[in-house]
Amino acid sequence: MMSQRARAARAVVIALAAGSLALTACSKNEGGKSGTDSKKDQKEAAVQSQPVVYADAAASTGPAKDLPGAKSGGTITVYQESGLSHLDPGQIYVSDSRQVAYLLFRRLTQFQEDDRGNVSVVGDLATDSGKSSDGGRTWTFTLKDGIKDEHGNPLTSADIRHTIERQYAKFIFDGPTYVQTWLSGADYRKALPGGGFDGKHLPASVLDTPDDKTVVFHFGQPRPDLPQTLAMAGYAVVPAKGDTKERYEKKPVATGPYKIAENKVGKTLKLVRNTRWDPKTDSVRHQYVDGFTFQFGVTESTQTKRLIADEGDNKNAIQLTGGVDATQIQDVIKNPDASKRTVKGYQPYVMSLTFNLDRVKNKKVREAAAYAVNSKSLIAGEGGAYGGDVAPNLFAPTLPGYEPAYDPYGRLKTPQGNVAKAKEILKDVPAAEKKLVFAYANSEQGQRRKVAIEDALSKAGFDVVAKEIDSASYYEQIGKLDNPYDMYISGWGQDWPSPGTVVTPIYDGSQVFDGSANYSHVKDPKVDALIKKALTQAPAEAAKTWKEAHHYLLENVLPAAPLWYTKQFQLAGSNVGGVRYSTESSLIDINRLYLKS
């Protein structure tokens, strides 16, 4: 699937030993194709499971190719129900902040998407996608000339070092941990507890900056996926000058085409042009509009009504991570004008009912819940066939190794839930263990999910106690080890095309800590052994090991019950140009938007 820009002279296809995962969906054209034909959608989604191409310096040289008919000027309004989870790059792992990060922050490498949705990795701050040596254990990056932050300070290798080292500090708890653990092991914080702020640094044998333009990573084993990993928003550069640690969330320093002019947390965020951004150094981003105004607290139903009406400023508006309200999907489909302004696509996310294994220790309870949940009802709340498909297992159709027929809990046969089977399993379970505390987000979507979970589990004999969580901090709250919840709905998608970016972050026992994505707190020796084995194998052998780990997890551990695979269905105003579905972000491609007039 993934290919470089056509103008690049050459590119290197990397064999992905540890696997890789691209974070998006399958639509290939401006409008997208995902709809009501699940088999067709899943076949298209499989395109995302192909190896990514690592592009050379030619593909990494700006400016980005101009869009036909694109104009400059104006402000795009962006609607979002919940406030952003984070603005500190080191904390960014959730899709809302990732979208904003495209506009604000640059990193060593970046994903680049062509007109057919094919994705490659190019150099962003670096001159290319990186050069490996020592069998893939050493990676060297050279910084481009003339790159500055919003204050005009040149970016050097010291800023890259600072960006990596600050993630060892305790106040960084919500972002990706790939690079830190690859460099210093699972207990990486002990290697640099001060995060570099105290003047102490990682040794040159681990992370070297021999001059202002060169950064060298040294790993104990081959890390073929590093260029894709460094393209994540969580590894965007944080200049050493101006890093205010915990307070950095409020006013981070921009390196991308836009900078923050105003940030009223949970209410509005206003971005304006960053005049220090040089398009000649950026082969991915554009700076067509004067700015973006994010409005938070706008429900999906209100967003949809405004965008269908398409009046006034709504003509210049888009949705950030929300989609067309489930109850208004038919209104959009039957409205020719609105329908042509939609983008649709398959996402890489598997939504599951995740169990807190520290609290729900009886596997029978988890099995009963897995049989009882009503995927059909949940999907109806997401918009029916436009919102998702029934998930029989924990691997998405976008993932290498996806098995469409692997269905240990009969989800495909009984998408409405098998209440009789659940009751049978629960018959000897004490009443106290059938009382489950379910956490849900206080959004319209969260409310619908709460109703569906309560209804299905109550019919099976569970006593469900629903607890509301602020939607902006939802993942932060369920990511706390001592959280007071028995179960919660969580979604996870590949970080690039490999089961390793699914199984490792959410099921590796070494990842059980505050802020980790191991929301179920799985610590299983066999799972850990299989992960370690797969990460050292060639792709063909690794695929078998990931399959074994997946089956063992779902059948023997059951940390989560699969619910549905997600699709996205978003709407934009009629005056917004360049609108297309991004196979990298699984949302509207925010890198290329302009206003038509």
Short mmCIF file of N, CA and C in Angstrom, two decimals, residues 1-96:
data_model
loop_
_atom_site.label_atom_id
_atom_site.label_comp_id
_atom_site.label_asym_id
_atom_site.label_seq_id
_atom_site.Cartn_x
_atom_site.Cartn_y
_atom_site.Cartn_z
N MET A 1 0.81 -1.20 0.00
CA MET A 1 0.00 0.00 0.00
C MET A 1 0.85 1.26 0.00
N MET A 2 1.81 1.33 0.95
CA MET A 2 2.47 2.59 1.18
C MET A 2 3.54 2.85 0.12
N SER A 3 3.51 4.00 -0.49
CA SER A 3 4.53 4.33 -1.47
C SER A 3 4.97 5.76 -1.31
N GLN A 4 6.13 6.05 -1.84
CA GLN A 4 6.66 7.40 -1.70
C GLN A 4 6.01 8.33 -2.72
N ARG A 5 6.29 9.62 -2.61
CA ARG A 5 5.84 10.58 -3.60
C ARG A 5 6.45 10.24 -4.94
N ALA A 6 5.70 10.50 -5.99
CA ALA A 6 6.13 10.12 -7.33
C ALA A 6 7.44 10.79 -7.74
N ARG A 7 7.70 12.00 -7.23
CA ARG A 7 8.89 12.71 -7.67
C ARG A 7 10.17 12.24 -7.00
N ALA A 8 10.04 11.36 -5.98
CA ALA A 8 11.25 10.86 -5.33
C ALA A 8 12.01 9.95 -6.28
N ALA A 9 13.31 10.09 -6.30
CA ALA A 9 14.12 9.32 -7.24
C ALA A 9 14.20 7.86 -6.85
N ARG A 10 14.27 7.61 -5.56
CA ARG A 10 14.37 6.22 -5.12
C ARG A 10 13.90 6.12 -3.68
N ALA A 11 13.62 4.93 -3.24
CA ALA A 11 13.20 4.72 -1.86
C ALA A 11 13.60 3.32 -1.45
N VAL A 12 13.66 3.12 -0.16
CA VAL A 12 14.06 1.82 0.37
C VAL A 12 12.88 1.19 1.08
N VAL A 13 12.49 -0.01 0.70
CA VAL A 13 11.44 -0.74 1.40
C VAL A 13 12.08 -1.51 2.53
N ILE A 14 11.64 -1.26 3.73
CA ILE A 14 12.23 -1.89 4.91
C ILE A 14 11.45 -3.15 5.28
N ALA A 15 12.17 -4.24 5.52
CA ALA A 15 11.53 -5.45 6.03
C ALA A 15 11.18 -5.21 7.50
N LEU A 16 9.92 -5.33 7.81
CA LEU A 16 9.47 -4.95 9.15
C LEU A 16 9.48 -6.14 10.09
N ALA A 17 10.61 -6.35 10.74
CA ALA A 17 10.73 -7.50 11.63
C ALA A 17 9.81 -7.38 12.83
N ALA A 18 9.80 -6.21 13.45
CA ALA A 18 8.97 -6.03 14.63
C ALA A 18 7.55 -5.69 14.25
N GLY A 19 7.31 -5.47 13.00
CA GLY A 19 5.98 -5.16 12.53
C GLY A 19 5.78 -3.67 12.54
N SER A 20 4.75 -3.24 11.81
CA SER A 20 4.45 -1.84 11.85
C SER A 20 2.99 -1.60 11.55
N LEU A 21 2.49 -0.45 11.96
CA LEU A 21 1.06 -0.20 11.88
C LEU A 21 0.74 1.23 11.52
N ALA A 22 -0.06 1.45 10.50
CA ALA A 22 -0.44 2.82 10.13
C ALA A 22 -1.78 3.17 10.73
N LEU A 23 -1.86 4.35 11.31
CA LEU A 23 -3.01 4.66 12.18
C LEU A 23 -4.25 5.14 11.46
N THR A 24 -4.73 4.51 10.43
CA THR A 24 -5.90 5.11 9.81
C THR A 24 -6.81 4.15 9.07
N ALA A 25 -7.43 4.67 8.01
CA ALA A 25 -8.48 3.91 7.37
C ALA A 25 -8.29 3.80 5.88
N CYS A 26 -9.29 3.16 5.22
CA CYS A 26 -9.01 2.59 3.90
C CYS A 26 -9.40 3.42 2.71
N SER A 27 -10.08 4.52 2.90
CA SER A 27 -10.58 5.28 1.77
C SER A 27 -9.45 5.75 0.87
N LYS A 28 -9.62 5.63 -0.42
CA LYS A 28 -8.54 5.96 -1.34
C LYS A 28 -8.77 7.26 -2.10
N ASN A 29 -10.00 7.77 -2.11
CA ASN A 29 -10.25 8.96 -2.92
C ASN A 29 -10.70 10.12 -2.05
N GLU A 30 -11.07 11.22 -2.66
CA GLU A 30 -11.42 12.43 -1.92
C GLU A 30 -12.59 12.19 -0.98
N GLY A 31 -13.58 11.46 -1.42
CA GLY A 31 -14.76 11.28 -0.60
C GLY A 31 -14.72 10.05 0.26
N GLY A 32 -13.94 9.05 -0.15
CA GLY A 32 -13.91 7.81 0.60
C GLY A 32 -14.97 6.85 0.09
N LYS A 33 -14.77 5.57 0.37
CA LYS A 33 -15.68 4.54 -0.14
C LYS A 33 -16.40 3.77 0.95
N SER A 34 -15.93 3.90 2.17
CA SER A 34 -16.49 3.08 3.23
C SER A 34 -17.97 3.36 3.42
N GLY A 35 -18.76 2.30 3.54
CA GLY A 35 -20.19 2.47 3.68
C GLY A 35 -20.85 1.30 4.33
N THR A 36 -21.79 0.69 3.62
CA THR A 36 -22.59 -0.36 4.22
C THR A 36 -22.16 -1.76 3.80
N ASP A 37 -21.21 -1.90 2.90
CA ASP A 37 -20.74 -3.20 2.46
C ASP A 37 -19.51 -3.58 3.28
N SER A 38 -19.73 -4.33 4.38
CA SER A 38 -18.65 -4.62 5.32
C SER A 38 -17.53 -5.43 4.70
N LYS A 39 -17.86 -6.43 3.89
CA LYS A 39 -16.82 -7.25 3.29
C LYS A 39 -15.95 -6.43 2.35
N LYS A 40 -16.59 -5.57 1.57
CA LYS A 40 -15.84 -4.71 0.66
C LYS A 40 -14.97 -3.73 1.45
N ASP A 41 -15.55 -3.16 2.51
CA ASP A 41 -14.80 -2.21 3.34
C ASP A 41 -13.58 -2.88 3.95
N GLN A 42 -13.74 -4.10 4.46
CA GLN A 42 -12.63 -4.79 5.11
C GLN A 42 -11.55 -5.19 4.10
N LYS A 43 -11.97 -5.50 2.88
CA LYS A 43 -10.98 -5.82 1.85
C LYS A 43 -10.14 -4.59 1.53
N GLU A 44 -10.79 -3.42 1.45
CA GLU A 44 -10.07 -2.18 1.21
C GLU A 44 -9.18 -1.83 2.40
N ALA A 45 -9.68 -2.11 3.61
CA ALA A 45 -8.91 -1.80 4.81
C ALA A 45 -7.61 -2.59 4.86
N ALA A 46 -7.61 -3.78 4.28
CA ALA A 46 -6.42 -4.63 4.31
C ALA A 46 -5.24 -3.98 3.60
N VAL A 47 -5.52 -3.03 2.72
CA VAL A 47 -4.44 -2.32 2.03
C VAL A 47 -3.52 -1.64 3.03
N GLN A 48 -4.07 -1.24 4.16
CA GLN A 48 -3.27 -0.53 5.17
C GLN A 48 -2.27 -1.43 5.88
N SER A 49 -2.40 -2.72 5.69
CA SER A 49 -1.52 -3.64 6.40
C SER A 49 -0.21 -3.88 5.66
N GLN A 50 -0.02 -3.24 4.50
CA GLN A 50 1.18 -3.45 3.71
C GLN A 50 2.37 -2.67 4.29
N PRO A 51 3.59 -3.16 4.07
CA PRO A 51 4.78 -2.47 4.58
C PRO A 51 4.87 -1.04 4.07
N VAL A 52 5.39 -0.17 4.92
CA VAL A 52 5.57 1.24 4.60
C VAL A 52 6.90 1.43 3.88
N VAL A 53 6.95 2.39 2.95
CA VAL A 53 8.18 2.71 2.24
C VAL A 53 8.92 3.83 2.97
N TYR A 54 10.22 3.65 3.15
CA TYR A 54 11.05 4.69 3.74
C TYR A 54 11.68 5.49 2.60
N ALA A 55 11.32 6.76 2.50
CA ALA A 55 11.71 7.56 1.36
C ALA A 55 13.06 8.26 1.57
N ASP A 56 13.63 8.72 0.47
CA ASP A 56 14.95 9.33 0.51
C ASP A 56 14.87 10.85 0.63
N ALA A 57 16.01 11.51 0.45
CA ALA A 57 16.08 12.96 0.62
C ALA A 57 15.24 13.70 -0.41
N ALA A 58 15.12 13.18 -1.63
CA ALA A 58 14.33 13.87 -2.66
C ALA A 58 12.88 14.00 -2.24
N ALA A 59 12.34 12.93 -1.65
CA ALA A 59 10.94 12.95 -1.20
C ALA A 59 10.76 13.78 0.06
N SER A 60 11.86 14.04 0.75
CA SER A 60 11.80 14.76 2.02
C SER A 60 12.04 16.25 1.87
N THR A 61 12.29 16.69 0.64
CA THR A 61 12.59 18.10 0.38
C THR A 61 11.33 18.87 0.03
N GLY A 62 11.11 20.00 0.71
CA GLY A 62 9.94 20.82 0.45
C GLY A 62 10.14 21.75 -0.73
N PRO A 63 9.12 22.51 -1.08
CA PRO A 63 7.83 22.55 -0.39
C PRO A 63 6.92 21.40 -0.82
N ALA A 64 5.85 21.20 -0.07
CA ALA A 64 4.86 20.19 -0.43
C ALA A 64 4.21 20.57 -1.76
N LYS A 65 3.85 19.60 -2.53
CA LYS A 65 3.23 19.84 -3.83
C LYS A 65 1.93 20.60 -3.67
N ASP A 66 1.78 21.69 -4.42
CA ASP A 66 0.58 22.52 -4.32
C ASP A 66 -0.65 21.74 -4.76
N LEU A 67 -1.77 22.03 -4.09
CA LEU A 67 -3.04 21.42 -4.47
C LEU A 67 -3.68 22.25 -5.57
N PRO A 68 -4.20 21.63 -6.61
CA PRO A 68 -4.85 22.38 -7.69
C PRO A 68 -6.00 23.24 -7.16
N GLY A 69 -5.99 24.51 -7.49
CA GLY A 69 -7.07 25.40 -7.09
C GLY A 69 -6.98 25.94 -5.68
N ALA A 70 -5.93 25.56 -4.94
CA ALA A 70 -5.83 26.01 -3.55
C ALA A 70 -5.58 27.51 -3.48
N LYS A 71 -6.20 28.15 -2.50
CA LYS A 71 -6.06 29.58 -2.27
C LYS A 71 -5.57 29.84 -0.86
N SER A 72 -5.05 31.04 -0.64
CA SER A 72 -4.58 31.42 0.69
C SER A 72 -5.57 32.34 1.38
N GLY A 73 -5.56 32.30 2.71
CA GLY A 73 -6.36 33.22 3.48
C GLY A 73 -7.55 32.59 4.17
N GLY A 74 -8.08 33.31 5.17
CA GLY A 74 -9.27 32.87 5.88
C GLY A 74 -8.95 31.99 7.06
N THR A 75 -9.98 31.73 7.85
CA THR A 75 -9.84 30.92 9.06
C THR A 75 -10.82 29.75 9.02
N ILE A 76 -10.35 28.56 9.31
CA ILE A 76 -11.20 27.37 9.37
C ILE A 76 -11.66 27.17 10.81
N THR A 77 -12.94 26.93 10.98
CA THR A 77 -13.51 26.61 12.30
C THR A 77 -13.50 25.10 12.47
N VAL A 78 -13.08 24.64 13.63
CA VAL A 78 -13.00 23.21 13.90
C VAL A 78 -13.86 22.89 15.12
N TYR A 79 -14.82 21.97 14.95
CA TYR A 79 -15.73 21.61 16.03
C TYR A 79 -15.25 20.35 16.75
N GLN A 80 -15.38 20.37 18.08
CA GLN A 80 -15.02 19.21 18.88
C GLN A 80 -15.85 19.22 20.16
N GLU A 81 -16.37 18.07 20.55
CA GLU A 81 -17.19 18.01 21.76
C GLU A 81 -16.35 18.14 23.03
N SER A 82 -15.28 17.37 23.11
CA SER A 82 -14.44 17.37 24.31
C SER A 82 -13.22 18.26 24.11
N GLY A 83 -12.68 18.76 25.23
CA GLY A 83 -11.42 19.49 25.15
C GLY A 83 -10.29 18.55 24.78
N LEU A 84 -9.17 19.10 24.38
CA LEU A 84 -8.03 18.28 23.97
C LEU A 84 -7.43 17.55 25.16
N SER A 85 -6.98 16.33 24.93
CA SER A 85 -6.37 15.55 26.00
C SER A 85 -5.02 16.15 26.40
N HIS A 86 -4.23 16.60 25.42
CA HIS A 86 -2.91 17.18 25.71
C HIS A 86 -2.46 18.10 24.58
N LEU A 87 -1.55 19.02 24.92
CA LEU A 87 -0.85 19.82 23.92
C LEU A 87 0.67 19.68 24.05
N ASP A 88 1.15 19.08 25.12
CA ASP A 88 2.56 18.77 25.25
C ASP A 88 2.84 17.56 24.36
N PRO A 89 3.71 17.72 23.35
CA PRO A 89 3.95 16.60 22.42
C PRO A 89 4.26 15.27 23.12
N GLY A 90 5.06 15.32 24.20
CA GLY A 90 5.44 14.09 24.88
C GLY A 90 4.28 13.33 25.48
N GLN A 91 3.14 13.99 25.64
CA GLN A 91 1.95 13.37 26.23
C GLN A 91 0.94 12.93 25.17
N ILE A 92 1.21 13.21 23.90
CA ILE A 92 0.20 13.00 22.86
C ILE A 92 0.19 11.57 22.35
N TYR A 93 -0.97 10.92 22.48
CA TYR A 93 -1.15 9.57 21.94
C TYR A 93 -2.59 9.40 21.43
N VAL A 94 -3.47 10.32 21.79
CA VAL A 94 -4.88 10.21 21.43
C VAL A 94 -5.16 11.06 20.18
N SER A 95 -6.15 10.63 19.38
CA SER A 95 -6.34 11.19 18.04
C SER A 95 -6.67 12.68 18.02
N ASP A 96 -7.36 13.23 19.04
CA ASP A 96 -7.69 14.65 19.00
C ASP A 96 -6.43 15.50 19.00
#
